[in-house]
Structures are given as C-alpha cells and as structure tokens.
Amino acid sequence: MTTRSPLRLLIASAGVAALLALAGCSSAAGPANTAEIPTGVAFEGYAVAGDSALKALASDSAALDTVAISGVSLTSEGGGVAASSSDALALLAKAHSATKKAELVVDNIDASKGVYSQAIATKMLSSESNRQFVIAGLAGEVEHGGYDGVQLDFESLSASNSDDLVSFASELRETLPAKATISMALTAQTSASGYLAAGYDLAKLTASIDRFALLAYGEHGSSFSEAGPVGGLPWAQQALAALLTLVPAKTVDLAVAGYGSTWPTTGKGGVISPAEARDQAGSRANWVSAQGEWTAKLADGTVLWWSDARSLTVRANAAKSAGLHGVALWQIATADPVGRG
C-alpha cells in the first residue's frame, strides 16, 4: 500500500500494444528470480518495517532509489498519527546508510478491522483542526525523524472527500520543507471519471503532489473475486491510460505486485509470495504473456496467480517506454529480489 514529459503516453491503444509486446518478447524461459530495472527508471520499494525488510533492503540496494516505509496510520478519530516505531526508524537509518531516500507512508487503515476506512479519513480531512494535527505529526517525522518525504495512502474514499483531500495536500505542502517530497498512492481506476469518484481530484492535486503511485494490483484476489491475474497488463494499462489523461507521465510510478493469490476448491485462499507459488506450482507454472503473470492449477484443483520478478521486469520496461517516472513494488520483503538491468 507514487513524473511525465516528452515521452508522455497519450494514446491508450498504443500503450496497450507496447505493454503486450514487451510481455510477449520477454526472454525468460521459466520463472525468473531477479527483476531487472532498466536505466532511467526510478524504483521505489515498499517496506513494512522489520527484520525481513532490512534484509531485502540490503539485497535490493543496487536497484533502489527510494524506500517507502509503511505502517503509520491515522488515529481512529482522525486527529493525529502515531509516531514511527523503532523498527521503522531502524529501516530509515538503513536506507540512509545505503544513500537511499525514504518516504513515510501514512494510511487510513482501521487497525481494529484491518481495512481502509473512509470514516477515519473523513474525520481527518473534513476537520481543519484534525488536518493540522496530522500535518504537524508528519512534519515532525520529516524534520526531526529524518524522512525525506511523505506518501499519502488514503483509500476507500469517494468524491465527497475530494475537496478536503486537495486542502490537506496543499496545507501539507505549505508546511513541509521545500526539499521534502509528497507522493500519493492511487487505487487503479479504469476511467478518468473513476479517479474523481474515488476521491482524487487530480487536476487540483498536481499542484501539491510530486509523484503518483498507481497501485496496479488488486484486480483479483481470493478474498474478493474469482481466480484471475493479480494485476494483469490490459487492466493495468487501462488504468494507466485513464490516469495519463489527468496527470503528466513524468509524475507517475507504476506500482507492481510482488505477490500472488490462491483459490482452493474448498476453504479460503490467501496471499502467497512468488517463491512459495513457484514451489507449489512446479512444472505446472504457466507464463501468460497477455497478462504478464504466472498461473497454475494444482493437482487438488487449487488455482494460483502470481506476479514475480519477470512480471516486474516487463512493467519496468513498459514504464520506460511510456515515459513514466518509474515503478514501485509491494513489497520488497516478500517479493523476488530486484537488480538493475
């Protein structure tokens, strides 16, 4: 749980063709173990603070430009944010020691339910005093904690939140040091109007937001849909094409899944790492070029779909072709390793 210019992608159909061509011409003969980010494409890795993230940061260091440290949420009444944990600060220190930038990700997850909460976001966004308390907390993390910027990951919003979100972003920009970055995660929408309906008035937000991370995953998942790609190429390209009618390509990072989902014939499925998916699938693994993901049907009927190193490589090449700022990966601790191509 995100940078445009001359290379801006303006024609949706051309973008789809480019993505599918890149997917189909990948040279990997089987499930790849290390993604390759091409020169000129920025790479941000999401990290949930802990020992696994520290190890992944070390292994991915050559490819990383920025670490997005996740885990700080709005309080339940929307009037503040908890301070960074010691684990988060350790990850921040590790990122800086490797000369990487680090953004603090703040979200509207309701910890009691484990879901993004519009109610919590609305309590914060609709109250000027709550906005100021939250902004003061984030500014303290940047100015005293040492973060290089903030990423806003507010999801499950609606159009009713859009004006207040613009106000919050503007007030945050005015408060943070000029050198501090502000990025924003966007849930993928397949039309321009869909972004506004999801609470993102991008025409106004561009005045305060440096970079948008398009969360091009969540198309399918075992907890909410039938089996299908985690974030297939046609769906991701449709969301990207809609976004690029609203913001410059140079301000967009294409956020890619580093995980998969399982759909058993009985009982509940779940999230699975690429390594686990490969182990379970074995020779049943099938690369679907049109989607840029792997799938398998196990002997017991369980269906797997997963996005791995090869999936990220395809999307990173497509991001370069489309003139995007870069790619992001959720999340480095469980995804395949990443290097520079």
Short mmCIF file of C-alpha atoms in Angstrom, two decimals:
data_model
loop_
_atom_site.label_atom_id
_atom_site.label_comp_id
_atom_site.label_asym_id
_atom_site.label_seq_id
_atom_site.Cartn_x
_atom_site.Cartn_y
_atom_site.Cartn_z
CA MET A 1 0.00 0.00 0.00
CA THR A 2 3.76 7.02 -6.18
CA THR A 3 6.77 12.45 -13.37
CA ARG A 4 5.93 12.97 -17.02
CA SER A 5 7.35 14.81 -20.04
CA PRO A 6 8.21 14.45 -23.74
CA LEU A 7 7.77 10.68 -23.57
CA ARG A 8 4.25 11.13 -22.24
CA LEU A 9 1.89 8.33 -23.25
CA LEU A 10 -1.18 9.91 -24.80
CA ILE A 11 -2.83 7.15 -26.82
CA ALA A 12 -4.34 4.28 -24.84
CA SER A 13 -4.32 1.76 -27.68
CA ALA A 14 -0.64 2.35 -28.39
CA GLY A 15 0.13 1.87 -24.71
CA VAL A 16 -1.68 -1.44 -24.63
CA ALA A 17 0.22 -2.64 -27.67
CA ALA A 18 3.54 -1.63 -26.15
CA LEU A 19 2.79 -3.41 -22.90
CA LEU A 20 1.66 -6.60 -24.57
CA ALA A 21 4.61 -6.59 -26.93
CA LEU A 22 7.02 -6.22 -24.02
CA ALA A 23 5.27 -9.03 -22.20
CA GLY A 24 5.38 -11.35 -25.15
CA CYS A 25 9.04 -10.80 -26.01
CA SER A 26 10.45 -11.46 -22.55
CA SER A 27 13.45 -13.76 -22.91
CA ALA A 28 12.99 -15.66 -19.64
CA ALA A 29 12.40 -19.36 -20.24
CA GLY A 30 10.93 -20.03 -16.80
CA PRO A 31 10.05 -18.26 -13.57
CA ALA A 32 12.71 -15.59 -13.09
CA ASN A 33 14.25 -15.00 -9.68
CA THR A 34 15.58 -11.45 -10.06
CA ALA A 35 13.78 -8.49 -11.63
CA GLU A 36 15.73 -6.03 -13.79
CA ILE A 37 15.01 -2.31 -13.66
CA PRO A 38 16.33 -0.50 -16.77
CA THR A 39 18.45 2.63 -16.63
CA GLY A 40 16.39 5.79 -16.39
CA VAL A 41 13.54 4.18 -14.46
CA ALA A 42 13.29 5.12 -10.79
CA PHE A 43 12.50 2.31 -8.36
CA GLU A 44 10.66 2.65 -5.05
CA GLY A 45 10.27 -0.37 -2.81
CA TYR A 46 7.51 -0.58 -0.23
CA ALA A 47 8.63 -1.99 3.09
CA VAL A 48 6.80 -2.99 6.25
CA ALA A 49 9.37 -2.34 8.97
CA GLY A 50 11.05 -5.41 10.44
CA ASP A 51 13.98 -7.77 10.02
CA SER A 52 12.74 -9.13 6.67
CA ALA A 53 12.57 -5.64 5.21
CA LEU A 54 16.08 -4.86 6.44
CA LYS A 55 17.42 -7.96 4.67
CA ALA A 56 15.51 -7.14 1.48
CA LEU A 57 16.81 -3.58 1.53
CA ALA A 58 20.34 -4.92 1.62
CA SER A 59 19.79 -7.34 -1.28
CA ASP A 60 17.90 -4.80 -3.44
CA SER A 61 20.14 -1.84 -2.60
CA ALA A 62 21.73 -1.58 -6.04
CA ALA A 63 18.34 -1.11 -7.69
CA LEU A 64 16.51 1.00 -5.11
CA ASP A 65 16.20 4.76 -5.24
CA THR A 66 13.59 5.22 -2.51
CA VAL A 67 12.18 3.09 0.29
CA ALA A 68 8.53 3.68 1.18
CA ILE A 69 8.23 2.74 4.84
CA SER A 70 4.71 1.60 5.60
CA GLY A 71 2.86 1.31 8.87
CA VAL A 72 1.82 4.76 10.18
CA SER A 73 -1.94 5.17 10.29
CA LEU A 74 -4.37 7.94 11.17
CA THR A 75 -5.77 7.62 14.67
CA SER A 76 -9.31 6.27 14.88
CA GLU A 77 -10.76 9.74 15.47
CA GLY A 78 -8.70 11.25 12.66
CA GLY A 79 -6.91 13.73 14.88
CA GLY A 80 -3.34 12.53 14.59
CA VAL A 81 -0.84 9.85 13.60
CA ALA A 82 1.16 7.53 15.79
CA ALA A 83 4.90 8.09 15.98
CA SER A 84 7.20 5.91 13.87
CA SER A 85 8.11 2.64 15.55
CA SER A 86 11.68 1.73 16.45
CA ASP A 87 11.63 -0.81 13.60
CA ALA A 88 10.60 1.89 11.13
CA LEU A 89 13.37 4.18 12.34
CA ALA A 90 15.88 1.34 12.02
CA LEU A 91 14.79 0.82 8.41
CA LEU A 92 15.03 4.57 7.79
CA ALA A 93 18.59 4.59 9.15
CA LYS A 94 19.48 1.58 6.99
CA ALA A 95 18.10 3.28 3.89
CA HIS A 96 20.08 6.44 4.56
CA SER A 97 23.26 4.50 5.26
CA ALA A 98 22.85 2.99 1.79
CA THR A 99 22.32 6.52 0.38
CA LYS A 100 18.67 5.81 -0.43
CA LYS A 101 15.80 8.20 0.17
CA ALA A 102 12.97 7.17 2.49
CA GLU A 103 9.32 8.20 2.45
CA LEU A 104 6.95 7.70 5.36
CA VAL A 105 3.68 6.12 4.22
CA VAL A 106 0.60 7.29 6.12
CA ASP A 107 -2.70 5.47 5.59
CA ASN A 108 -6.30 5.38 6.80
CA ILE A 109 -6.36 1.73 7.84
CA ASP A 110 -8.68 0.91 10.73
CA ALA A 111 -6.42 -1.28 12.87
CA SER A 112 -9.39 -2.90 14.62
CA LYS A 113 -10.76 -4.20 11.32
CA GLY A 114 -7.69 -4.36 9.11
CA VAL A 115 -9.34 -2.41 6.29
CA TYR A 116 -9.07 1.06 4.79
CA SER A 117 -11.67 3.26 6.45
CA GLN A 118 -13.44 6.12 4.71
CA ALA A 119 -14.91 7.13 8.08
CA ILE A 120 -11.47 7.67 9.61
CA ALA A 121 -10.23 9.55 6.56
CA THR A 122 -13.34 11.75 6.55
CA LYS A 123 -12.89 12.62 10.23
CA MET A 124 -9.42 13.87 9.46
CA LEU A 125 -9.98 15.51 6.09
CA SER A 126 -13.22 17.33 6.93
CA SER A 127 -11.86 18.97 10.09
CA GLU A 128 -9.34 21.80 9.76
CA SER A 129 -8.07 21.20 13.29
CA ASN A 130 -7.64 17.46 12.65
CA ARG A 131 -5.82 18.18 9.41
CA GLN A 132 -3.44 20.49 11.23
CA PHE A 133 -2.73 17.94 13.97
CA VAL A 134 -1.95 15.27 11.39
CA ILE A 135 0.19 17.65 9.34
CA ALA A 136 2.10 18.66 12.46
CA GLY A 137 2.80 14.99 13.19
CA LEU A 138 4.01 14.31 9.66
CA ALA A 139 6.13 17.44 9.63
CA GLY A 140 7.75 16.31 12.86
CA GLU A 141 8.64 12.96 11.30
CA VAL A 142 10.26 14.72 8.34
CA GLU A 143 12.01 17.50 10.22
CA HIS A 144 13.10 15.56 13.30
CA GLY A 145 12.77 11.90 12.35
CA GLY A 146 14.73 12.37 9.15
CA TYR A 147 12.31 11.12 6.48
CA ASP A 148 12.85 12.59 3.03
CA GLY A 149 9.16 12.84 2.32
CA VAL A 150 5.67 11.50 2.87
CA GLN A 151 3.44 9.23 0.82
CA LEU A 152 -0.32 9.57 1.31
CA ASP A 153 -2.09 6.22 1.02
CA PHE A 154 -5.73 7.14 1.59
CA GLU A 155 -8.03 4.54 0.05
CA SER A 156 -11.75 3.69 0.03
CA LEU A 157 -12.61 7.37 -0.40
CA SER A 158 -15.37 8.89 -2.51
CA ALA A 159 -15.96 12.10 -4.46
CA SER A 160 -17.28 13.67 -1.26
CA ASN A 161 -13.71 13.63 0.10
CA SER A 162 -12.04 15.19 -2.94
CA ASP A 163 -12.10 18.87 -1.97
CA ASP A 164 -10.88 18.16 1.56
CA LEU A 165 -8.09 15.93 0.23
CA VAL A 166 -6.94 18.79 -2.00
CA SER A 167 -6.95 21.12 1.02
CA PHE A 168 -4.97 18.63 3.09
CA ALA A 169 -2.36 18.13 0.37
CA SER A 170 -1.99 21.90 -0.11
CA GLU A 171 -1.63 22.54 3.62
CA LEU A 172 0.89 19.72 3.94
CA ARG A 173 2.93 21.15 1.05
CA GLU A 174 2.96 24.58 2.70
CA THR A 175 4.16 23.08 5.99
CA LEU A 176 6.83 20.59 4.93
CA PRO A 177 10.32 21.77 3.93
CA ALA A 178 10.57 22.54 0.23
CA LYS A 179 13.03 19.68 -0.29
CA ALA A 180 10.61 17.11 1.19
CA THR A 181 8.68 15.06 -1.37
CA ILE A 182 4.96 14.38 -1.22
CA SER A 183 3.72 11.38 -3.18
CA MET A 184 0.26 9.84 -3.29
CA ALA A 185 -0.88 6.26 -3.82
CA LEU A 186 -3.87 5.94 -6.17
CA THR A 187 -6.13 2.92 -6.38
CA ALA A 188 -6.41 1.89 -10.03
CA GLN A 189 -9.46 3.17 -11.89
CA THR A 190 -10.29 2.31 -15.48
CA SER A 191 -11.70 5.72 -16.47
CA ALA A 192 -10.82 9.35 -15.82
CA SER A 193 -14.13 9.88 -14.06
CA GLY A 194 -13.35 6.89 -11.86
CA TYR A 195 -10.43 8.71 -10.23
CA LEU A 196 -12.66 11.61 -9.18
CA ALA A 197 -15.29 9.17 -7.94
CA ALA A 198 -12.54 7.55 -5.84
CA GLY A 199 -11.80 10.90 -4.17
CA TYR A 200 -8.83 12.01 -6.30
CA ASP A 201 -9.30 15.42 -7.96
CA LEU A 202 -6.06 15.07 -9.85
CA ALA A 203 -6.34 18.36 -11.73
CA LYS A 204 -6.04 20.14 -8.37
CA LEU A 205 -3.81 17.65 -6.55
CA THR A 206 -0.99 18.08 -9.05
CA ALA A 207 -0.26 21.48 -7.51
CA SER A 208 0.87 19.81 -4.27
CA ILE A 209 1.81 16.23 -5.17
CA ASP A 210 5.21 15.48 -6.68
CA ARG A 211 4.54 11.90 -7.71
CA PHE A 212 1.60 9.50 -8.01
CA ALA A 213 1.96 5.76 -7.38
CA LEU A 214 -0.64 3.93 -9.45
CA LEU A 215 -1.46 0.78 -7.47
CA ALA A 216 -1.77 -1.52 -10.48
CA TYR A 217 -2.65 -4.59 -8.44
CA GLY A 218 -5.79 -5.81 -6.75
CA GLU A 219 -7.61 -6.68 -9.98
CA HIS A 220 -8.31 -10.10 -8.49
CA GLY A 221 -7.81 -11.61 -5.06
CA SER A 222 -9.00 -14.71 -3.28
CA SER A 223 -10.82 -12.65 -0.64
CA PHE A 224 -12.98 -10.69 -3.08
CA SER A 225 -13.11 -12.26 -6.55
CA GLU A 226 -12.90 -15.37 -8.66
CA ALA A 227 -9.48 -16.52 -9.83
CA GLY A 228 -7.61 -14.16 -12.12
CA PRO A 229 -4.50 -12.01 -12.51
CA VAL A 230 -3.38 -10.00 -9.51
CA GLY A 231 -2.93 -7.02 -11.80
CA GLY A 232 -3.00 -8.08 -15.43
CA LEU A 233 -1.45 -5.98 -18.19
CA PRO A 234 -4.66 -5.00 -20.05
CA TRP A 235 -6.34 -3.86 -16.82
CA ALA A 236 -3.23 -2.03 -15.62
CA GLN A 237 -2.81 -0.30 -18.97
CA GLN A 238 -6.43 0.82 -18.98
CA ALA A 239 -5.96 2.36 -15.55
CA LEU A 240 -2.68 3.97 -16.62
CA ALA A 241 -4.16 5.37 -19.83
CA ALA A 242 -7.03 6.94 -17.86
CA LEU A 243 -4.58 8.41 -15.36
CA LEU A 244 -2.38 9.90 -18.08
CA THR A 245 -5.28 11.98 -19.37
CA LEU A 246 -5.17 13.74 -15.98
CA VAL A 247 -1.51 13.98 -14.93
CA PRO A 248 1.87 14.07 -16.73
CA ALA A 249 3.63 10.74 -17.27
CA LYS A 250 6.78 12.08 -15.60
CA THR A 251 4.87 12.19 -12.28
CA VAL A 252 3.74 8.55 -12.27
CA ASP A 253 5.21 5.41 -10.77
CA LEU A 254 3.61 2.15 -11.84
CA ALA A 255 3.22 0.14 -8.63
CA VAL A 256 3.54 -3.59 -9.22
CA ALA A 257 2.57 -6.60 -7.12
CA GLY A 258 5.28 -8.82 -5.72
CA TYR A 259 2.85 -11.47 -4.55
CA GLY A 260 0.11 -13.82 -5.68
CA SER A 261 -3.18 -15.31 -4.55
CA THR A 262 -4.53 -18.85 -4.16
CA TRP A 263 -8.04 -20.09 -4.91
CA PRO A 264 -8.57 -23.56 -3.39
CA THR A 265 -11.61 -25.66 -4.29
CA THR A 266 -12.69 -25.64 -0.64
CA GLY A 267 -11.95 -23.23 2.18
CA LYS A 268 -10.36 -19.83 1.98
CA GLY A 269 -7.46 -18.84 -0.23
CA GLY A 270 -4.81 -16.32 0.65
CA VAL A 271 -1.81 -14.28 -0.36
CA ILE A 272 1.33 -16.11 -1.42
CA SER A 273 4.88 -14.99 -2.21
CA PRO A 274 6.36 -15.64 -5.67
CA ALA A 275 8.84 -18.13 -4.17
CA GLU A 276 6.03 -20.05 -2.48
CA ALA A 277 3.99 -20.01 -5.68
CA ARG A 278 6.89 -21.45 -7.68
CA ASP A 279 7.44 -24.17 -5.11
CA GLN A 280 3.78 -25.17 -5.15
CA ALA A 281 3.33 -24.92 -8.91
CA GLY A 282 6.49 -26.69 -10.05
CA SER A 283 6.16 -27.79 -13.65
CA ARG A 284 2.53 -26.66 -13.71
CA ALA A 285 3.59 -22.99 -13.80
CA ASN A 286 2.41 -21.22 -16.96
CA TRP A 287 3.51 -17.74 -18.04
CA VAL A 288 0.54 -15.84 -19.53
CA SER A 289 2.07 -13.26 -21.85
CA ALA A 290 -1.16 -11.32 -22.34
CA GLN A 291 -1.38 -10.71 -18.58
CA GLY A 292 2.32 -10.58 -17.69
CA GLU A 293 1.78 -13.01 -14.81
CA TRP A 294 2.08 -16.68 -13.92
CA THR A 295 -0.74 -19.10 -13.23
CA ALA A 296 -1.04 -22.75 -12.29
CA LYS A 297 -3.72 -25.26 -11.43
CA LEU A 298 -2.53 -27.71 -8.79
CA ALA A 299 -3.39 -31.39 -8.57
CA ASP A 300 -6.02 -30.67 -5.90
CA GLY A 301 -7.72 -28.06 -8.10
CA THR A 302 -6.25 -25.01 -6.37
CA VAL A 303 -5.65 -22.14 -8.80
CA LEU A 304 -2.68 -19.80 -8.37
CA TRP A 305 -1.95 -16.46 -9.98
CA TRP A 306 1.20 -14.54 -9.11
CA SER A 307 3.32 -11.57 -10.10
CA ASP A 308 7.06 -12.15 -9.83
CA ALA A 309 10.42 -10.82 -10.99
CA ARG A 310 9.55 -11.40 -14.65
CA SER A 311 6.28 -9.51 -14.17
CA LEU A 312 8.12 -6.54 -12.66
CA THR A 313 10.74 -6.55 -15.42
CA VAL A 314 8.03 -6.41 -18.08
CA ARG A 315 6.32 -3.50 -16.36
CA ALA A 316 9.57 -1.64 -15.70
CA ASN A 317 10.42 -1.82 -19.42
CA ALA A 318 6.90 -0.66 -20.25
CA ALA A 319 7.24 2.22 -17.79
CA LYS A 320 10.40 3.36 -19.57
CA SER A 321 8.71 3.08 -22.96
CA ALA A 322 5.76 5.14 -21.70
CA GLY A 323 7.96 7.87 -20.22
CA LEU A 324 6.89 7.24 -16.63
CA HIS A 325 8.99 8.35 -13.67
CA GLY A 326 9.42 4.78 -12.52
CA VAL A 327 8.00 1.71 -10.84
CA ALA A 328 7.20 0.75 -7.26
CA LEU A 329 6.93 -2.71 -5.72
CA TRP A 330 4.68 -4.04 -2.97
CA GLN A 331 6.58 -5.26 -1.04
CA ILE A 332 10.34 -5.91 -1.01
CA ALA A 333 10.38 -8.33 1.93
CA THR A 334 8.24 -10.98 0.20
CA ALA A 335 8.83 -10.20 -3.48
CA ASP A 336 11.65 -11.55 -5.63
CA PRO A 337 14.99 -9.72 -5.50
CA VAL A 338 15.44 -6.70 -7.76
CA GLY A 339 18.54 -5.58 -9.66
CA ARG A 340 19.48 -3.15 -12.41
CA GLY A 341 19.40 -4.33 -15.99
#
